[in-house]
């Protein structure tokens, strides 16, 4: 008798414990995803916002997107921006982790504090500083570059053309995300045992061989996860692009997917199309992160 | 000898990189202390000589600062508080019980973390507007809790799993109830995990921009990041007053930086244990 009561209680307990978390997720995320998915199949423009019923147009929004050259331009730019920024972040972050591993205690601590300071800057505050650094007339970047003989950066407007605009955006994103990559990789490096490295050295492996043969395979799981997170984050940069547009030009040439959706939703008031783009971005993100999710689940079973 | 030279070179390189990396942070504080006349010269001033707090006084004179501070504090406190309770219960459920649907829940928790805020903001706006909670603390808090709960569950799960269930069972043999055993034995051992996830939730909520931008359309209801952006925009209609803008940025950033530096050891160990311990 006592046993059955006990069993019934343990069976129900996990579900009761999950109610608050599941409830808030359904409200905050679940409902919006479903609404967004349905709206992406509807014509939902300005008239619908004033109460007119939204007719189902099924895949029309998606077809319109697929045949819209400016949308593909934004997709291409976003993917290029994301890949370049994520790869650079990973390379620099890994480089700094290796550097932390070989230097003495004092330089390591100085480097770590510098990275922590950059990491902890709120994104909006970081953006205002960077915009000031890249200011056309009195920014420190132009001033310092101007000091290099033969370089004339006087009043160079970084935010004027898309290429230099995205270079600035990429530099800022890299600056902000390298600390995370560096610290995670460094944590991975410290797990490698001294003995293995010494044995390799005794066997005559040089620095490169030790890097490719031992270090890289051992920290590969950390790198895989960190790289994936970077791709996911860099695909949807929003705050950085919005604030750079505040300072420069708001023209659509300077849009990535995040700001593109935002403008469709707020300025054009075309919720149907904006939802369709959102769903596509969600789909891309889930496809990209599936690998990450699977690797985490494997660890869960282990 | 050669190894020693290499070590010195690498050490120097590390310090050069540290200087480059910290420069923007330094530049923000430096510019915030300089009078505008100095900032208006075409040669940047690299050392804050003649520093004054005038820019801070001017930035604080913007009446909306205190309202935004109040808004940020309330939203963050509510989000952290509920997030910790919800995530704690969820973490206990998935690491102490085997039940049907456990795996689906874990997958859901992971997938939700990947959803970009920019992909959901229209629906969230419509939803919050329909219950008349735009420009309110509650509307934003609900979305923040939902956004942060998955990761905090993930993080806390590592900590709960790190406390062996045997300890609880031993306490139960000694006559404590299951709940009593949990509260007396496991809960105290989870304190570091709760701190780490609380810090994570705090940083997310305090710094968040996109959701706040959408759900707080009125000028009168702003969080600090929105206030800072508005301050920059207002200043840019004239010649940008960089001294004041940098003082405003410093006001928003420095508390976070100080807080982050104090707790970062806990935070990183929490992140690592969440990711590694499983």
PDB file of C-alpha atoms in Angstrom, chain A residues 6 10 13-15 17-18 20-22 24-25 27-29 31-33 35-36 44 49 92 96 99 102-105 107 110-111 113-125 128-133 135 137-140 143-144 155 174-175 178-180 183 187 229 232 236 238-239 242-243 246 250 258 261-262 265-266 270-271 274-275 278 281-282 285-286 289-290 292-293 296-297 299-301, chain B residues 7 10-11 13-15 17-25 27-28 31 39-44 46 86 89-90 92-94 97 99-103 105-107 109-127 142-143 145-147 149-150 153-154 157 178 207 209-210 213-214 225 228-229 232-233 239 242 245-246 249 252-253 256-257 260-261 264 268 271-272 275-276 278:
ATOM      1  CA  UNK A   6       5.107   6.429  -3.063  1.00  0.00           C
ATOM      2  CA  UNK A  10       7.288  10.113  -7.730  1.00  0.00           C
ATOM      3  CA  UNK A  13       6.470  14.915  -9.178  1.00  0.00           C
ATOM      4  CA  UNK A  14       8.594  15.695 -12.254  1.00  0.00           C
ATOM      5  CA  UNK A  15       5.558  16.942 -14.174  1.00  0.00           C
ATOM      6  CA  UNK A  17       8.058  20.571 -11.124  1.00  0.00           C
ATOM      7  CA  UNK A  18       8.035  21.342 -14.832  1.00  0.00           C
ATOM      8  CA  UNK A  20       6.139  26.754 -14.275  1.00  0.00           C
ATOM      9  CA  UNK A  21       8.998  26.419 -16.774  1.00  0.00           C
ATOM     10  CA  UNK A  22       6.825  24.848 -19.464  1.00  0.00           C
ATOM     11  CA  UNK A  24       6.328  30.422 -19.278  1.00  0.00           C
ATOM     12  CA  UNK A  25       7.992  28.880 -22.339  1.00  0.00           C
ATOM     13  CA  UNK A  27       3.557  31.852 -23.328  1.00  0.00           C
ATOM     14  CA  UNK A  28       6.807  33.600 -24.160  1.00  0.00           C
ATOM     15  CA  UNK A  29       8.113  31.442 -26.993  1.00  0.00           C
ATOM     16  CA  UNK A  31       2.678  30.915 -28.751  1.00  0.00           C
ATOM     17  CA  UNK A  32       4.757  33.502 -30.664  1.00  0.00           C
ATOM     18  CA  UNK A  33       6.354  30.802 -32.828  1.00  0.00           C
ATOM     19  CA  UNK A  35       1.454  32.792 -34.360  1.00  0.00           C
ATOM     20  CA  UNK A  36       4.410  33.745 -36.499  1.00  0.00           C
ATOM     21  CA  UNK A  44      -1.287  40.530 -42.948  1.00  0.00           C
ATOM     22  CA  UNK A  49      -3.923  45.584 -38.389  1.00  0.00           C
ATOM     23  CA  UNK A  92      41.629  34.881 -32.910  1.00  0.00           C
ATOM     24  CA  UNK A  96      44.667  33.927 -27.684  1.00  0.00           C
ATOM     25  CA  UNK A  99      48.953  32.354 -26.109  1.00  0.00           C
ATOM     26  CA  UNK A 102      52.412  29.519 -23.140  1.00  0.00           C
ATOM     27  CA  UNK A 103      53.012  32.846 -21.358  1.00  0.00           C
ATOM     28  CA  UNK A 104      53.872  33.449 -17.714  1.00  0.00           C
ATOM     29  CA  UNK A 105      51.357  34.200 -15.017  1.00  0.00           C
ATOM     30  CA  UNK A 107      51.009  38.521 -18.904  1.00  0.00           C
ATOM     31  CA  UNK A 110      46.748  41.062 -17.835  1.00  0.00           C
ATOM     32  CA  UNK A 111      45.379  39.573 -21.041  1.00  0.00           C
ATOM     33  CA  UNK A 113      41.497  41.023 -17.420  1.00  0.00           C
ATOM     34  CA  UNK A 114      41.507  42.949 -20.705  1.00  0.00           C
ATOM     35  CA  UNK A 115      39.332  40.282 -22.317  1.00  0.00           C
ATOM     36  CA  UNK A 116      36.970  40.208 -19.331  1.00  0.00           C
ATOM     37  CA  UNK A 117      36.513  43.965 -19.525  1.00  0.00           C
ATOM     38  CA  UNK A 118      35.565  43.740 -23.191  1.00  0.00           C
ATOM     39  CA  UNK A 119      33.317  40.742 -22.551  1.00  0.00           C
ATOM     40  CA  UNK A 120      31.372  42.454 -19.809  1.00  0.00           C
ATOM     41  CA  UNK A 121      30.572  45.647 -21.742  1.00  0.00           C
ATOM     42  CA  UNK A 122      26.817  45.900 -22.363  1.00  0.00           C
ATOM     43  CA  UNK A 123      26.306  45.810 -26.101  1.00  0.00           C
ATOM     44  CA  UNK A 124      24.602  49.215 -26.337  1.00  0.00           C
ATOM     45  CA  UNK A 125      27.402  50.908 -24.372  1.00  0.00           C
ATOM     46  CA  UNK A 128      28.447  53.967 -28.551  1.00  0.00           C
ATOM     47  CA  UNK A 129      32.191  53.756 -27.838  1.00  0.00           C
ATOM     48  CA  UNK A 130      32.948  52.058 -31.116  1.00  0.00           C
ATOM     49  CA  UNK A 131      30.924  54.609 -33.065  1.00  0.00           C
ATOM     50  CA  UNK A 132      32.898  57.333 -31.307  1.00  0.00           C
ATOM     51  CA  UNK A 133      36.153  55.515 -32.119  1.00  0.00           C
ATOM     52  CA  UNK A 135      33.840  58.939 -35.859  1.00  0.00           C
ATOM     53  CA  UNK A 137      36.230  63.702 -37.927  1.00  0.00           C
ATOM     54  CA  UNK A 138      37.465  63.198 -34.404  1.00  0.00           C
ATOM     55  CA  UNK A 139      37.543  59.447 -33.966  1.00  0.00           C
ATOM     56  CA  UNK A 140      40.684  57.837 -32.594  1.00  0.00           C
ATOM     57  CA  UNK A 143      43.642  59.634 -36.172  1.00  0.00           C
ATOM     58  CA  UNK A 144      45.814  56.609 -35.419  1.00  0.00           C
ATOM     59  CA  UNK A 155      37.664  62.394 -42.368  1.00  0.00           C
ATOM     60  CA  UNK A 174      34.709  40.053 -33.170  1.00  0.00           C
ATOM     61  CA  UNK A 175      35.932  42.286 -30.353  1.00  0.00           C
ATOM     62  CA  UNK A 178      36.533  36.718 -28.899  1.00  0.00           C
ATOM     63  CA  UNK A 179      36.716  36.706 -25.066  1.00  0.00           C
ATOM     64  CA  UNK A 180      34.073  33.972 -24.824  1.00  0.00           C
ATOM     65  CA  UNK A 183      38.115  31.545 -22.297  1.00  0.00           C
ATOM     66  CA  UNK A 187      39.431  25.970 -20.308  1.00  0.00           C
ATOM     67  CA  UNK A 229      27.163  29.328 -31.140  1.00  0.00           C
ATOM     68  CA  UNK A 232      24.019  31.260 -34.645  1.00  0.00           C
ATOM     69  CA  UNK A 236      21.172  37.428 -36.332  1.00  0.00           C
ATOM     70  CA  UNK A 238      20.687  43.154 -34.614  1.00  0.00           C
ATOM     71  CA  UNK A 239      21.689  45.687 -31.978  1.00  0.00           C
ATOM     72  CA  UNK A 242      20.775  49.028 -35.798  1.00  0.00           C
ATOM     73  CA  UNK A 243      23.056  51.319 -33.832  1.00  0.00           C
ATOM     74  CA  UNK A 246      21.603  55.172 -36.347  1.00  0.00           C
ATOM     75  CA  UNK A 250      19.458  53.556 -42.660  1.00  0.00           C
ATOM     76  CA  UNK A 258      17.756  40.960 -38.247  1.00  0.00           C
ATOM     77  CA  UNK A 261      12.800  41.665 -40.532  1.00  0.00           C
ATOM     78  CA  UNK A 262      12.564  44.531 -38.093  1.00  0.00           C
ATOM     79  CA  UNK A 265       7.538  44.576 -39.329  1.00  0.00           C
ATOM     80  CA  UNK A 266       7.778  48.139 -38.051  1.00  0.00           C
ATOM     81  CA  UNK A 270       3.805  43.940 -43.442  1.00  0.00           C
ATOM     82  CA  UNK A 271       3.481  41.328 -40.718  1.00  0.00           C
ATOM     83  CA  UNK A 274       8.056  39.775 -41.895  1.00  0.00           C
ATOM     84  CA  UNK A 275       6.755  36.562 -40.353  1.00  0.00           C
ATOM     85  CA  UNK A 278      11.337  35.187 -39.435  1.00  0.00           C
ATOM     86  CA  UNK A 281      15.599  32.553 -40.126  1.00  0.00           C
ATOM     87  CA  UNK A 282      14.261  30.237 -37.417  1.00  0.00           C
ATOM     88  CA  UNK A 285      19.027  28.531 -37.123  1.00  0.00           C
ATOM     89  CA  UNK A 286      17.497  25.208 -36.146  1.00  0.00           C
ATOM     90  CA  UNK A 289      22.081  24.131 -34.384  1.00  0.00           C
ATOM     91  CA  UNK A 290      20.849  20.607 -34.866  1.00  0.00           C
ATOM     92  CA  UNK A 292      24.999  21.176 -31.507  1.00  0.00           C
ATOM     93  CA  UNK A 293      21.821  19.820 -29.986  1.00  0.00           C
ATOM     94  CA  UNK A 296      24.726  17.836 -26.253  1.00  0.00           C
ATOM     95  CA  UNK A 297      22.187  15.037 -26.162  1.00  0.00           C
ATOM     96  CA  UNK A 299      26.735  13.846 -23.656  1.00  0.00           C
ATOM     97  CA  UNK A 300      23.478  13.613 -21.748  1.00  0.00           C
ATOM     98  CA  UNK A 301      23.278   9.893 -22.389  1.00  0.00           C
TER      99      UNK A 301
ATOM    100  CA  UNK B   7      58.470  33.137 -23.606  1.00  0.00           C
ATOM    101  CA  UNK B  10      54.982  35.789 -26.300  1.00  0.00           C
ATOM    102  CA  UNK B  11      54.570  37.632 -23.010  1.00  0.00           C
ATOM    103  CA  UNK B  13      52.673  39.969 -27.476  1.00  0.00           C
ATOM    104  CA  UNK B  14      50.045  39.085 -24.869  1.00  0.00           C
ATOM    105  CA  UNK B  15      50.407  42.504 -23.272  1.00  0.00           C
ATOM    106  CA  UNK B  17      46.985  42.432 -27.439  1.00  0.00           C
ATOM    107  CA  UNK B  18      45.635  43.181 -23.956  1.00  0.00           C
ATOM    108  CA  UNK B  19      46.218  46.912 -24.551  1.00  0.00           C
ATOM    109  CA  UNK B  20      44.458  46.799 -27.931  1.00  0.00           C
ATOM    110  CA  UNK B  21      41.550  44.838 -26.513  1.00  0.00           C
ATOM    111  CA  UNK B  22      40.984  47.055 -23.523  1.00  0.00           C
ATOM    112  CA  UNK B  23      41.391  50.276 -25.499  1.00  0.00           C
ATOM    113  CA  UNK B  24      37.677  50.869 -26.267  1.00  0.00           C
ATOM    114  CA  UNK B  25      36.772  50.445 -22.599  1.00  0.00           C
ATOM    115  CA  UNK B  27      38.540  55.239 -24.291  1.00  0.00           C
ATOM    116  CA  UNK B  28      34.966  55.364 -23.039  1.00  0.00           C
ATOM    117  CA  UNK B  31      36.404  60.553 -23.010  1.00  0.00           C
ATOM    118  CA  UNK B  39      37.163  66.457 -27.368  1.00  0.00           C
ATOM    119  CA  UNK B  40      36.450  68.972 -30.128  1.00  0.00           C
ATOM    120  CA  UNK B  41      40.122  69.258 -31.017  1.00  0.00           C
ATOM    121  CA  UNK B  42      41.169  67.112 -33.932  1.00  0.00           C
ATOM    122  CA  UNK B  43      44.009  65.547 -31.979  1.00  0.00           C
ATOM    123  CA  UNK B  44      42.603  62.992 -29.541  1.00  0.00           C
ATOM    124  CA  UNK B  46      44.959  59.977 -24.790  1.00  0.00           C
ATOM    125  CA  UNK B  86      11.256  28.068 -12.499  1.00  0.00           C
ATOM    126  CA  UNK B  89      12.279  23.240 -10.306  1.00  0.00           C
ATOM    127  CA  UNK B  90      12.853  22.270 -13.931  1.00  0.00           C
ATOM    128  CA  UNK B  92      15.472  19.082 -10.382  1.00  0.00           C
ATOM    129  CA  UNK B  93      12.827  17.424 -12.549  1.00  0.00           C
ATOM    130  CA  UNK B  94      15.176  16.482 -15.367  1.00  0.00           C
ATOM    131  CA  UNK B  97      13.643  11.885 -12.268  1.00  0.00           C
ATOM    132  CA  UNK B  99       9.943  10.180 -16.824  1.00  0.00           C
ATOM    133  CA  UNK B 100       8.130  10.028 -20.125  1.00  0.00           C
ATOM    134  CA  UNK B 101       8.659  13.219 -22.116  1.00  0.00           C
ATOM    135  CA  UNK B 102      11.936  14.015 -20.391  1.00  0.00           C
ATOM    136  CA  UNK B 103      13.911  13.837 -23.594  1.00  0.00           C
ATOM    137  CA  UNK B 105      11.597  18.552 -22.823  1.00  0.00           C
ATOM    138  CA  UNK B 106      15.398  18.637 -23.009  1.00  0.00           C
ATOM    139  CA  UNK B 107      15.259  19.041 -26.783  1.00  0.00           C
ATOM    140  CA  UNK B 109      14.895  23.593 -23.905  1.00  0.00           C
ATOM    141  CA  UNK B 110      17.815  23.463 -26.330  1.00  0.00           C
ATOM    142  CA  UNK B 111      15.838  24.513 -29.395  1.00  0.00           C
ATOM    143  CA  UNK B 112      14.224  27.456 -27.618  1.00  0.00           C
ATOM    144  CA  UNK B 113      17.665  28.866 -26.870  1.00  0.00           C
ATOM    145  CA  UNK B 114      18.331  29.074 -30.573  1.00  0.00           C
ATOM    146  CA  UNK B 115      15.263  31.111 -31.423  1.00  0.00           C
ATOM    147  CA  UNK B 116      16.333  34.580 -32.449  1.00  0.00           C
ATOM    148  CA  UNK B 117      14.459  37.415 -30.739  1.00  0.00           C
ATOM    149  CA  UNK B 118      14.243  39.223 -34.074  1.00  0.00           C
ATOM    150  CA  UNK B 119      12.263  36.289 -35.439  1.00  0.00           C
ATOM    151  CA  UNK B 120       9.565  36.475 -32.811  1.00  0.00           C
ATOM    152  CA  UNK B 121       9.150  40.097 -31.980  1.00  0.00           C
ATOM    153  CA  UNK B 122       5.996  40.760 -34.024  1.00  0.00           C
ATOM    154  CA  UNK B 123       4.095  37.942 -32.349  1.00  0.00           C
ATOM    155  CA  UNK B 124       5.366  38.979 -28.946  1.00  0.00           C
ATOM    156  CA  UNK B 125       4.343  42.553 -29.644  1.00  0.00           C
ATOM    157  CA  UNK B 126       0.838  41.518 -30.733  1.00  0.00           C
ATOM    158  CA  UNK B 127       0.471  39.219 -27.755  1.00  0.00           C
ATOM    159  CA  UNK B 142       7.535  37.630 -18.998  1.00  0.00           C
ATOM    160  CA  UNK B 143       9.441  37.518 -22.290  1.00  0.00           C
ATOM    161  CA  UNK B 145      11.948  34.926 -18.138  1.00  0.00           C
ATOM    162  CA  UNK B 146      10.954  32.755 -21.086  1.00  0.00           C
ATOM    163  CA  UNK B 147      14.130  33.688 -22.938  1.00  0.00           C
ATOM    164  CA  UNK B 149      14.820  29.988 -18.340  1.00  0.00           C
ATOM    165  CA  UNK B 150      16.087  27.389 -20.853  1.00  0.00           C
ATOM    166  CA  UNK B 153      17.764  25.057 -16.494  1.00  0.00           C
ATOM    167  CA  UNK B 154      20.662  23.718 -18.521  1.00  0.00           C
ATOM    168  CA  UNK B 157      21.048  20.742 -14.237  1.00  0.00           C
ATOM    169  CA  UNK B 178      12.363  12.976   0.562  1.00  0.00           C
ATOM    170  CA  UNK B 207      21.701  44.333 -21.196  1.00  0.00           C
ATOM    171  CA  UNK B 209      17.915  45.595 -26.208  1.00  0.00           C
ATOM    172  CA  UNK B 210      15.688  44.151 -28.947  1.00  0.00           C
ATOM    173  CA  UNK B 213      12.803  48.196 -28.046  1.00  0.00           C
ATOM    174  CA  UNK B 214       9.673  46.449 -29.307  1.00  0.00           C
ATOM    175  CA  UNK B 225      19.966  50.399 -22.927  1.00  0.00           C
ATOM    176  CA  UNK B 228      21.331  55.262 -23.798  1.00  0.00           C
ATOM    177  CA  UNK B 229      20.381  54.795 -27.423  1.00  0.00           C
ATOM    178  CA  UNK B 232      22.884  59.202 -28.382  1.00  0.00           C
ATOM    179  CA  UNK B 233      20.183  59.936 -30.953  1.00  0.00           C
ATOM    180  CA  UNK B 239      26.990  67.992 -33.233  1.00  0.00           C
ATOM    181  CA  UNK B 242      30.693  62.770 -27.226  1.00  0.00           C
ATOM    182  CA  UNK B 245      27.441  60.276 -24.571  1.00  0.00           C
ATOM    183  CA  UNK B 246      30.537  58.564 -23.173  1.00  0.00           C
ATOM    184  CA  UNK B 249      27.686  54.854 -21.647  1.00  0.00           C
ATOM    185  CA  UNK B 252      25.338  51.991 -18.018  1.00  0.00           C
ATOM    186  CA  UNK B 253      28.482  49.888 -18.409  1.00  0.00           C
ATOM    187  CA  UNK B 256      27.887  45.655 -15.102  1.00  0.00           C
ATOM    188  CA  UNK B 257      31.664  45.485 -15.568  1.00  0.00           C
ATOM    189  CA  UNK B 260      30.928  40.810 -13.837  1.00  0.00           C
ATOM    190  CA  UNK B 261      34.527  40.981 -12.621  1.00  0.00           C
ATOM    191  CA  UNK B 264      33.084  35.902 -13.320  1.00  0.00           C
ATOM    192  CA  UNK B 268      32.513  30.587 -16.027  1.00  0.00           C
ATOM    193  CA  UNK B 271      28.936  27.673 -17.796  1.00  0.00           C
ATOM    194  CA  UNK B 272      31.549  24.957 -17.954  1.00  0.00           C
ATOM    195  CA  UNK B 275      28.139  22.268 -20.667  1.00  0.00           C
ATOM    196  CA  UNK B 276      30.473  19.543 -19.478  1.00  0.00           C
ATOM    197  CA  UNK B 278      25.620  17.288 -18.171  1.00  0.00           C
TER     198      UNK B 278
END
